[in-house]
Each structure stands twice: as C-alpha cells, then as structure tokens.
C-alpha cells in the first residue's frame, strides 16, 4: 500500500497570520515541516494541501521548491480538501500532518504509520488520548475510512478538523492509539501563538544542524532538561483550542 503524507497548510491563521511562512533559521516554517515529513520511514510522497485562495498560492510554489506536491482545495471544508487531494494522488494510506508542527519527529510519526500497516485497523493516531508533546500529532488512515467520513460527516467541526467523524464512531471504525511510556502531553511544541514561534525558534537555534536525521523528540527533551526556563516561553495555552471552538459553534460544548 502506498502511504502519502497530506500536510494541510494555509496563510489565514486567526491567531498568527502567515505563520507557515515565518522564518525558522533561514527557511520558512512550512519548509521545515515538509523536510521532516519527507524523512518519515515508509512514506512515498508528501502533498501540501492548501486552499484555492489567492493568498495561499505561494504555498504551492514552496511545495514544489522543496520537492513536495501541491494541491488547492476548499478553505473551510478541510475534510473535502483531504479527500480530493488523496483521490487525485491515488493514496491508499493517508498520513495526516499539519503545517504548524516544525518539531515533528519522523520516528514518532513512523510509529503511527507502522501500527497502521500491521493491519486490522482503519485509523491510528497518537492523540486518543495524547501522551506525546502537542506538536507531534500524527494520524494514519485508509482512503476508504476517509471516503466514508467525507460522505457521512455533517457537523462543521467534522468537516473542518477532518477526522472527528472517524474517532467519534468507534463502533464503525477500527481505531488504535500509539502511546508514549511517560505522559508528555503537557508540553507545547506546536505553533499557534507568537510565543510558540519564539519557543520553536529557541529550540532550532540550539539544536538544528543540516543533515539527516534531524533532531527529534528526545533531543528536545534533553534540551529542556538542561534549560527548563525555555518551557516558560509559551505556557498557559490550551491544547486543541481550534477544535474546541468548532464544537462550541456546533452547539456541542
């Protein structure tokens, strides 16, 4: 089965507009995520799935520059964007990543993909419940599961956040979760706020060097053990604020 990363990205973030093109040690943040996605063992291709909005056209150019493929689809119906992108490239297995995770660890993502490829599942993630730092989130699912969600999901939160229909129907999909031995979910390594970008830049300044493999989760943990004050840069933000907002709009919370 071919396994294809579909990496969602857009310029129109409400909390940190243009974050995917923010400089991160000499390259756009999105480029750093693409490079890490390409290092996931078992991945055949990486597709940057952005929107048809004019402001997102540069993201298609960036994808090409960094040897990824580009796809432009719906801005608000991200589930449709994923389905159409996956159908266009003939994906049998979709690995879902987001562009706000420049500390993505290819080895962590590989664990999720490997569990999917063991069989007997339709969907695998490392967030049900989360035990890895926020910013290492990875999902792997079959095109068939994606197609069913695309046909049946009705709530705005299900269309915007792609996979809730799947993991909210555990009786209808075979679901597995990859966990870490120690719960690290309190750690915030994603980029949604200006403070998050400051934190990630501090980490890259201390750890990044060109080459393969890149620094990974354990390297960042060791850095934080040496310099624990770094974690104070971006404390105080809730995990998955965007999804919580969508649920409120659906009248669920």
PDB file of C-alpha atoms in Angstrom:
ATOM      1  CA  UNK A   1       0.000   0.000   0.000  1.00  0.00           C
ATOM      2  CA  UNK A   2       1.297   3.455  -0.841  1.00  0.00           C
ATOM      3  CA  UNK A   3       1.424   5.836   2.115  1.00  0.00           C
ATOM      4  CA  UNK A   4       1.153   9.528   1.346  1.00  0.00           C
ATOM      5  CA  UNK A   5       1.533  12.428   3.742  1.00  0.00           C
ATOM      6  CA  UNK A   6      -1.108  15.084   3.247  1.00  0.00           C
ATOM      7  CA  UNK A   7       0.035  18.187   5.054  1.00  0.00           C
ATOM      8  CA  UNK A   8      -2.608  20.876   5.491  1.00  0.00           C
ATOM      9  CA  UNK A   9      -1.392  24.470   5.312  1.00  0.00           C
ATOM     10  CA  UNK A  10      -2.823  27.933   4.805  1.00  0.00           C
ATOM     11  CA  UNK A  11      -1.832  31.535   5.368  1.00  0.00           C
ATOM     12  CA  UNK A  12      -5.056  32.593   7.089  1.00  0.00           C
ATOM     13  CA  UNK A  13      -4.415  31.636  10.721  1.00  0.00           C
ATOM     14  CA  UNK A  14      -6.552  33.747  13.066  1.00  0.00           C
ATOM     15  CA  UNK A  15      -4.066  33.772  15.945  1.00  0.00           C
ATOM     16  CA  UNK A  16      -0.805  34.013  13.991  1.00  0.00           C
ATOM     17  CA  UNK A  17      -1.459  35.007  10.354  1.00  0.00           C
ATOM     18  CA  UNK A  18       1.170  33.882   7.880  1.00  0.00           C
ATOM     19  CA  UNK A  19       2.847  31.599  10.415  1.00  0.00           C
ATOM     20  CA  UNK A  20       3.579  28.889   7.858  1.00  0.00           C
ATOM     21  CA  UNK A  21       5.905  31.300   6.027  1.00  0.00           C
ATOM     22  CA  UNK A  22       7.547  32.647   9.194  1.00  0.00           C
ATOM     23  CA  UNK A  23      11.332  32.419   9.177  1.00  0.00           C
ATOM     24  CA  UNK A  24      12.742  29.489  11.101  1.00  0.00           C
ATOM     25  CA  UNK A  25      16.523  29.587  11.000  1.00  0.00           C
ATOM     26  CA  UNK A  26      16.692  30.714   7.388  1.00  0.00           C
ATOM     27  CA  UNK A  27      13.800  28.731   5.911  1.00  0.00           C
ATOM     28  CA  UNK A  28      10.007  29.094   6.027  1.00  0.00           C
ATOM     29  CA  UNK A  29       8.362  27.165   8.838  1.00  0.00           C
ATOM     30  CA  UNK A  30       6.404  25.122   6.289  1.00  0.00           C
ATOM     31  CA  UNK A  31       9.642  24.090   4.589  1.00  0.00           C
ATOM     32  CA  UNK A  32      10.924  22.717   7.887  1.00  0.00           C
ATOM     33  CA  UNK A  33       7.753  20.634   8.270  1.00  0.00           C
ATOM     34  CA  UNK A  34       7.962  19.357   4.679  1.00  0.00           C
ATOM     35  CA  UNK A  35      11.574  18.283   5.183  1.00  0.00           C
ATOM     36  CA  UNK A  36      10.699  16.386   8.341  1.00  0.00           C
ATOM     37  CA  UNK A  37       7.664  14.749   6.728  1.00  0.00           C
ATOM     38  CA  UNK A  38       9.865  13.532   3.876  1.00  0.00           C
ATOM     39  CA  UNK A  39      12.091  11.767   6.422  1.00  0.00           C
ATOM     40  CA  UNK A  40       9.295   9.577   7.816  1.00  0.00           C
ATOM     41  CA  UNK A  41      10.219   5.961   7.017  1.00  0.00           C
ATOM     42  CA  UNK A  42       7.682   4.307   4.738  1.00  0.00           C
ATOM     43  CA  UNK A  43       6.333   7.493   3.166  1.00  0.00           C
ATOM     44  CA  UNK A  44       6.050   7.528  -0.627  1.00  0.00           C
ATOM     45  CA  UNK A  45       5.113  11.167  -1.274  1.00  0.00           C
ATOM     46  CA  UNK A  46       4.327  14.405   0.538  1.00  0.00           C
ATOM     47  CA  UNK A  47       1.435  16.592  -0.597  1.00  0.00           C
ATOM     48  CA  UNK A  48       0.859  20.112   0.705  1.00  0.00           C
ATOM     49  CA  UNK A  49      -2.916  20.611   0.733  1.00  0.00           C
ATOM     50  CA  UNK A  50      -3.743  24.304   0.776  1.00  0.00           C
ATOM     51  CA  UNK A  51      -6.710  26.353  -0.395  1.00  0.00           C
ATOM     52  CA  UNK A  52      -7.794  27.995  -3.622  1.00  0.00           C
ATOM     53  CA  UNK A  53      -7.489  31.443  -2.006  1.00  0.00           C
ATOM     54  CA  UNK A  54      -5.074  33.766  -3.797  1.00  0.00           C
ATOM     55  CA  UNK A  55      -3.074  34.355  -0.611  1.00  0.00           C
ATOM     56  CA  UNK A  56      -2.249  30.638  -0.468  1.00  0.00           C
ATOM     57  CA  UNK A  57      -0.740  30.377  -3.957  1.00  0.00           C
ATOM     58  CA  UNK A  58       2.815  30.885  -2.607  1.00  0.00           C
ATOM     59  CA  UNK A  59       2.400  27.684  -0.610  1.00  0.00           C
ATOM     60  CA  UNK A  60       2.034  25.703  -3.834  1.00  0.00           C
ATOM     61  CA  UNK A  61       5.272  27.242  -5.093  1.00  0.00           C
ATOM     62  CA  UNK A  62       7.012  26.436  -1.821  1.00  0.00           C
ATOM     63  CA  UNK A  63       5.874  22.822  -2.005  1.00  0.00           C
ATOM     64  CA  UNK A  64       7.412  22.485  -5.452  1.00  0.00           C
ATOM     65  CA  UNK A  65      10.648  24.151  -4.307  1.00  0.00           C
ATOM     66  CA  UNK A  66      11.021  21.577  -1.540  1.00  0.00           C
ATOM     67  CA  UNK A  67      10.176  18.581  -3.759  1.00  0.00           C
ATOM     68  CA  UNK A  68       6.662  18.063  -2.456  1.00  0.00           C
ATOM     69  CA  UNK A  69       3.416  18.122  -4.415  1.00  0.00           C
ATOM     70  CA  UNK A  70       0.781  20.798  -4.092  1.00  0.00           C
ATOM     71  CA  UNK A  71      -2.999  20.658  -4.036  1.00  0.00           C
ATOM     72  CA  UNK A  72      -5.504  23.507  -3.700  1.00  0.00           C
ATOM     73  CA  UNK A  73      -8.986  22.836  -2.366  1.00  0.00           C
ATOM     74  CA  UNK A  74     -11.707  24.102  -0.069  1.00  0.00           C
ATOM     75  CA  UNK A  75     -10.670  26.602   2.585  1.00  0.00           C
ATOM     76  CA  UNK A  76     -13.335  25.726   5.171  1.00  0.00           C
ATOM     77  CA  UNK A  77     -14.246  22.132   4.296  1.00  0.00           C
ATOM     78  CA  UNK A  78     -10.855  20.638   5.093  1.00  0.00           C
ATOM     79  CA  UNK A  79     -12.289  17.120   5.006  1.00  0.00           C
ATOM     80  CA  UNK A  80     -13.199  17.671   1.363  1.00  0.00           C
ATOM     81  CA  UNK A  81      -9.727  19.107   0.739  1.00  0.00           C
ATOM     82  CA  UNK A  82      -8.166  15.933   2.119  1.00  0.00           C
ATOM     83  CA  UNK A  83     -10.486  13.633   0.223  1.00  0.00           C
ATOM     84  CA  UNK A  84      -9.937  15.370  -3.109  1.00  0.00           C
ATOM     85  CA  UNK A  85      -6.163  15.527  -2.592  1.00  0.00           C
ATOM     86  CA  UNK A  86      -5.992  11.852  -1.640  1.00  0.00           C
ATOM     87  CA  UNK A  87      -8.138  10.845  -4.599  1.00  0.00           C
ATOM     88  CA  UNK A  88      -6.036  12.903  -7.013  1.00  0.00           C
ATOM     89  CA  UNK A  89      -2.760  11.270  -5.960  1.00  0.00           C
ATOM     90  CA  UNK A  90      -4.198   7.774  -5.570  1.00  0.00           C
ATOM     91  CA  UNK A  91      -3.455   7.454  -1.861  1.00  0.00           C
ATOM     92  CA  UNK A  92      -4.238   4.115  -0.259  1.00  0.00           C
ATOM     93  CA  UNK A  93      -2.990   5.214   3.164  1.00  0.00           C
ATOM     94  CA  UNK A  94      -3.156   8.856   4.256  1.00  0.00           C
ATOM     95  CA  UNK A  95      -0.822  10.214   6.921  1.00  0.00           C
ATOM     96  CA  UNK A  96      -2.298  13.471   8.175  1.00  0.00           C
ATOM     97  CA  UNK A  97       0.022  16.197   9.434  1.00  0.00           C
ATOM     98  CA  UNK A  98      -0.438  19.928   9.959  1.00  0.00           C
ATOM     99  CA  UNK A  99       1.891  22.744   8.970  1.00  0.00           C
ATOM    100  CA  UNK A 100       2.191  24.230  12.452  1.00  0.00           C
ATOM    101  CA  UNK A 101       4.433  21.436  13.776  1.00  0.00           C
ATOM    102  CA  UNK A 102       8.088  22.200  12.907  1.00  0.00           C
ATOM    103  CA  UNK A 103       9.322  19.964  15.754  1.00  0.00           C
ATOM    104  CA  UNK A 104       7.621  16.956  14.146  1.00  0.00           C
ATOM    105  CA  UNK A 105       9.673  13.828  14.878  1.00  0.00           C
ATOM    106  CA  UNK A 106       9.797  11.453  11.871  1.00  0.00           C
ATOM    107  CA  UNK A 107      10.389   8.499  14.185  1.00  0.00           C
ATOM    108  CA  UNK A 108       7.242   9.245  16.210  1.00  0.00           C
ATOM    109  CA  UNK A 109       5.191   9.581  13.025  1.00  0.00           C
ATOM    110  CA  UNK A 110       6.732   6.341  11.757  1.00  0.00           C
ATOM    111  CA  UNK A 111       5.432   4.521  14.831  1.00  0.00           C
ATOM    112  CA  UNK A 112       1.888   5.605  13.961  1.00  0.00           C
ATOM    113  CA  UNK A 113       2.270   4.517  10.337  1.00  0.00           C
ATOM    114  CA  UNK A 114       3.851   1.208  11.343  1.00  0.00           C
ATOM    115  CA  UNK A 115       0.921   0.435  13.627  1.00  0.00           C
ATOM    116  CA  UNK A 116      -1.479   1.127  10.785  1.00  0.00           C
ATOM    117  CA  UNK A 117       0.447  -1.132   8.425  1.00  0.00           C
ATOM    118  CA  UNK A 118       0.255  -4.003  10.918  1.00  0.00           C
ATOM    119  CA  UNK A 119      -3.367  -4.309   9.794  1.00  0.00           C
ATOM    120  CA  UNK A 120      -6.754  -4.797  11.452  1.00  0.00           C
ATOM    121  CA  UNK A 121      -7.303  -1.032  11.788  1.00  0.00           C
ATOM    122  CA  UNK A 122      -8.912   1.754   9.802  1.00  0.00           C
ATOM    123  CA  UNK A 123      -7.419   4.631  11.756  1.00  0.00           C
ATOM    124  CA  UNK A 124      -4.374   5.102  14.003  1.00  0.00           C
ATOM    125  CA  UNK A 125      -3.228   8.206  15.859  1.00  0.00           C
ATOM    126  CA  UNK A 126      -1.183   9.246  18.886  1.00  0.00           C
ATOM    127  CA  UNK A 127      -3.797  11.559  20.406  1.00  0.00           C
ATOM    128  CA  UNK A 128      -6.571   9.320  21.847  1.00  0.00           C
ATOM    129  CA  UNK A 129      -5.526  10.185  24.500  1.00  0.00           C
ATOM    130  CA  UNK A 130      -2.443  12.309  23.812  1.00  0.00           C
ATOM    131  CA  UNK A 131       0.776  11.254  25.543  1.00  0.00           C
ATOM    132  CA  UNK A 132       3.267  12.935  23.200  1.00  0.00           C
ATOM    133  CA  UNK A 133       4.026  16.672  23.215  1.00  0.00           C
ATOM    134  CA  UNK A 134       1.492  18.845  21.399  1.00  0.00           C
ATOM    135  CA  UNK A 135       3.120  19.302  18.001  1.00  0.00           C
ATOM    136  CA  UNK A 136       3.974  15.662  17.275  1.00  0.00           C
ATOM    137  CA  UNK A 137       0.383  14.725  16.376  1.00  0.00           C
ATOM    138  CA  UNK A 138       0.153  12.153  13.591  1.00  0.00           C
ATOM    139  CA  UNK A 139      -2.793  10.262  12.111  1.00  0.00           C
ATOM    140  CA  UNK A 140      -2.809   7.406   9.599  1.00  0.00           C
ATOM    141  CA  UNK A 141      -5.967   6.087   7.990  1.00  0.00           C
ATOM    142  CA  UNK A 142      -7.210   4.253   4.944  1.00  0.00           C
ATOM    143  CA  UNK A 143      -8.623   6.032   1.929  1.00  0.00           C
ATOM    144  CA  UNK A 144     -11.787   4.003   2.487  1.00  0.00           C
ATOM    145  CA  UNK A 145     -12.194   5.434   6.001  1.00  0.00           C
ATOM    146  CA  UNK A 146     -11.548   8.937   4.683  1.00  0.00           C
ATOM    147  CA  UNK A 147     -14.134   8.413   1.968  1.00  0.00           C
ATOM    148  CA  UNK A 148     -16.772   7.278   4.412  1.00  0.00           C
ATOM    149  CA  UNK A 149     -16.142  10.291   6.648  1.00  0.00           C
ATOM    150  CA  UNK A 150     -16.313  12.550   3.585  1.00  0.00           C
ATOM    151  CA  UNK A 151     -19.709  11.117   2.601  1.00  0.00           C
ATOM    152  CA  UNK A 152     -21.291  10.995   6.063  1.00  0.00           C
ATOM    153  CA  UNK A 153     -19.847  13.820   8.192  1.00  0.00           C
ATOM    154  CA  UNK A 154     -22.294  16.680   8.638  1.00  0.00           C
ATOM    155  CA  UNK A 155     -21.100  18.829  11.551  1.00  0.00           C
ATOM    156  CA  UNK A 156     -18.907  21.848  10.871  1.00  0.00           C
ATOM    157  CA  UNK A 157     -16.369  20.530  13.385  1.00  0.00           C
ATOM    158  CA  UNK A 158     -16.220  17.227  11.486  1.00  0.00           C
ATOM    159  CA  UNK A 159     -15.628  18.941   8.145  1.00  0.00           C
ATOM    160  CA  UNK A 160     -13.100  21.477   9.440  1.00  0.00           C
ATOM    161  CA  UNK A 161     -10.982  19.078  11.504  1.00  0.00           C
ATOM    162  CA  UNK A 162     -11.051  16.125   9.067  1.00  0.00           C
ATOM    163  CA  UNK A 163     -11.096  13.076  11.355  1.00  0.00           C
ATOM    164  CA  UNK A 164     -13.579  13.642  14.247  1.00  0.00           C
ATOM    165  CA  UNK A 165     -16.260  11.665  12.414  1.00  0.00           C
ATOM    166  CA  UNK A 166     -13.962   8.648  12.439  1.00  0.00           C
ATOM    167  CA  UNK A 167     -12.869   8.719  16.063  1.00  0.00           C
ATOM    168  CA  UNK A 168     -16.325   9.721  17.290  1.00  0.00           C
ATOM    169  CA  UNK A 169     -17.728   6.488  15.792  1.00  0.00           C
ATOM    170  CA  UNK A 170     -15.562   3.759  17.344  1.00  0.00           C
ATOM    171  CA  UNK A 171     -18.225   1.123  16.700  1.00  0.00           C
ATOM    172  CA  UNK A 172     -17.950   1.744  12.960  1.00  0.00           C
ATOM    173  CA  UNK A 173     -14.178   2.128  12.540  1.00  0.00           C
ATOM    174  CA  UNK A 174     -11.320   0.025  13.882  1.00  0.00           C
ATOM    175  CA  UNK A 175      -9.219   2.510  15.862  1.00  0.00           C
ATOM    176  CA  UNK A 176      -5.832   2.236  17.560  1.00  0.00           C
ATOM    177  CA  UNK A 177      -3.706   4.696  19.523  1.00  0.00           C
ATOM    178  CA  UNK A 178       0.083   4.838  19.852  1.00  0.00           C
ATOM    179  CA  UNK A 179       1.242   5.939  23.294  1.00  0.00           C
ATOM    180  CA  UNK A 180       4.429   7.093  24.980  1.00  0.00           C
ATOM    181  CA  UNK A 181       5.536   5.412  28.195  1.00  0.00           C
ATOM    182  CA  UNK A 182       5.550   8.763  30.004  1.00  0.00           C
ATOM    183  CA  UNK A 183       2.729  11.273  29.524  1.00  0.00           C
ATOM    184  CA  UNK A 184       4.313  14.328  27.869  1.00  0.00           C
ATOM    185  CA  UNK A 185       1.067  15.886  26.639  1.00  0.00           C
ATOM    186  CA  UNK A 186       1.561  18.947  28.865  1.00  0.00           C
ATOM    187  CA  UNK A 187       4.446  20.072  26.628  1.00  0.00           C
ATOM    188  CA  UNK A 188       3.516  22.558  23.905  1.00  0.00           C
ATOM    189  CA  UNK A 189       5.622  22.287  20.732  1.00  0.00           C
ATOM    190  CA  UNK A 190       3.068  23.447  18.161  1.00  0.00           C
ATOM    191  CA  UNK A 191       2.911  26.950  16.644  1.00  0.00           C
ATOM    192  CA  UNK A 192      -0.394  28.770  17.101  1.00  0.00           C
ATOM    193  CA  UNK A 193       0.665  31.856  19.053  1.00  0.00           C
ATOM    194  CA  UNK A 194       3.579  34.325  18.799  1.00  0.00           C
ATOM    195  CA  UNK A 195       5.038  32.781  21.964  1.00  0.00           C
ATOM    196  CA  UNK A 196       5.007  29.351  20.308  1.00  0.00           C
ATOM    197  CA  UNK A 197       7.064  30.683  17.424  1.00  0.00           C
ATOM    198  CA  UNK A 198       9.519  32.204  19.898  1.00  0.00           C
ATOM    199  CA  UNK A 199       9.867  28.832  21.632  1.00  0.00           C
ATOM    200  CA  UNK A 200      10.400  26.883  18.409  1.00  0.00           C
ATOM    201  CA  UNK A 201      12.996  29.392  17.212  1.00  0.00           C
ATOM    202  CA  UNK A 202      14.854  28.997  20.504  1.00  0.00           C
ATOM    203  CA  UNK A 203      14.878  25.218  20.069  1.00  0.00           C
ATOM    204  CA  UNK A 204      16.096  25.377  16.464  1.00  0.00           C
ATOM    205  CA  UNK A 205      18.816  27.861  17.374  1.00  0.00           C
ATOM    206  CA  UNK A 206      20.185  25.379  19.896  1.00  0.00           C
ATOM    207  CA  UNK A 207      19.663  22.035  18.152  1.00  0.00           C
ATOM    208  CA  UNK A 208      19.377  22.331  14.394  1.00  0.00           C
ATOM    209  CA  UNK A 209      22.118  21.214  12.064  1.00  0.00           C
ATOM    210  CA  UNK A 210      21.728  20.343   8.401  1.00  0.00           C
ATOM    211  CA  UNK A 211      21.516  16.665   7.662  1.00  0.00           C
ATOM    212  CA  UNK A 212      19.526  13.509   8.132  1.00  0.00           C
ATOM    213  CA  UNK A 213      18.283  12.510  10.663  1.00  0.00           C
ATOM    214  CA  UNK A 214      17.094  15.775  12.193  1.00  0.00           C
ATOM    215  CA  UNK A 215      16.970  16.400  15.902  1.00  0.00           C
ATOM    216  CA  UNK A 216      13.993  14.618  17.422  1.00  0.00           C
ATOM    217  CA  UNK A 217      11.768  14.450  20.458  1.00  0.00           C
ATOM    218  CA  UNK A 218      14.430  13.053  22.773  1.00  0.00           C
ATOM    219  CA  UNK A 219      16.862  15.799  21.773  1.00  0.00           C
ATOM    220  CA  UNK A 220      14.284  18.463  22.636  1.00  0.00           C
ATOM    221  CA  UNK A 221      13.514  16.762  25.940  1.00  0.00           C
ATOM    222  CA  UNK A 222      17.222  16.727  26.787  1.00  0.00           C
ATOM    223  CA  UNK A 223      17.467  20.417  25.890  1.00  0.00           C
ATOM    224  CA  UNK A 224      14.537  21.263  28.156  1.00  0.00           C
ATOM    225  CA  UNK A 225      16.131  19.294  30.977  1.00  0.00           C
ATOM    226  CA  UNK A 226      19.250  21.460  30.573  1.00  0.00           C
ATOM    227  CA  UNK A 227      17.328  24.712  30.083  1.00  0.00           C
ATOM    228  CA  UNK A 228      13.954  24.300  31.810  1.00  0.00           C
ATOM    229  CA  UNK A 229      13.203  28.025  31.565  1.00  0.00           C
ATOM    230  CA  UNK A 230      12.527  27.560  27.839  1.00  0.00           C
ATOM    231  CA  UNK A 231       9.188  25.950  28.661  1.00  0.00           C
ATOM    232  CA  UNK A 232       8.018  29.197  30.238  1.00  0.00           C
ATOM    233  CA  UNK A 233       8.048  30.955  26.869  1.00  0.00           C
ATOM    234  CA  UNK A 234       4.724  29.521  25.712  1.00  0.00           C
ATOM    235  CA  UNK A 235       2.884  28.223  28.758  1.00  0.00           C
ATOM    236  CA  UNK A 236      -0.771  28.948  29.505  1.00  0.00           C
ATOM    237  CA  UNK A 237      -2.405  27.911  26.225  1.00  0.00           C
ATOM    238  CA  UNK A 238      -4.943  25.094  25.979  1.00  0.00           C
ATOM    239  CA  UNK A 239      -4.407  22.172  23.642  1.00  0.00           C
ATOM    240  CA  UNK A 240      -6.670  21.958  20.563  1.00  0.00           C
ATOM    241  CA  UNK A 241      -8.277  25.360  21.034  1.00  0.00           C
ATOM    242  CA  UNK A 242      -9.406  25.401  17.406  1.00  0.00           C
ATOM    243  CA  UNK A 243     -11.342  22.152  17.722  1.00  0.00           C
ATOM    244  CA  UNK A 244     -12.927  23.303  20.983  1.00  0.00           C
ATOM    245  CA  UNK A 245     -14.079  26.470  19.218  1.00  0.00           C
ATOM    246  CA  UNK A 246     -15.643  24.420  16.405  1.00  0.00           C
ATOM    247  CA  UNK A 247     -17.507  22.266  18.924  1.00  0.00           C
ATOM    248  CA  UNK A 248     -18.939  25.372  20.572  1.00  0.00           C
ATOM    249  CA  UNK A 249     -20.095  26.622  17.184  1.00  0.00           C
ATOM    250  CA  UNK A 250     -21.798  23.259  16.628  1.00  0.00           C
ATOM    251  CA  UNK A 251     -23.523  23.694  19.997  1.00  0.00           C
ATOM    252  CA  UNK A 252     -21.780  20.639  21.455  1.00  0.00           C
ATOM    253  CA  UNK A 253     -19.759  22.389  24.184  1.00  0.00           C
TER     254      UNK A 253
END
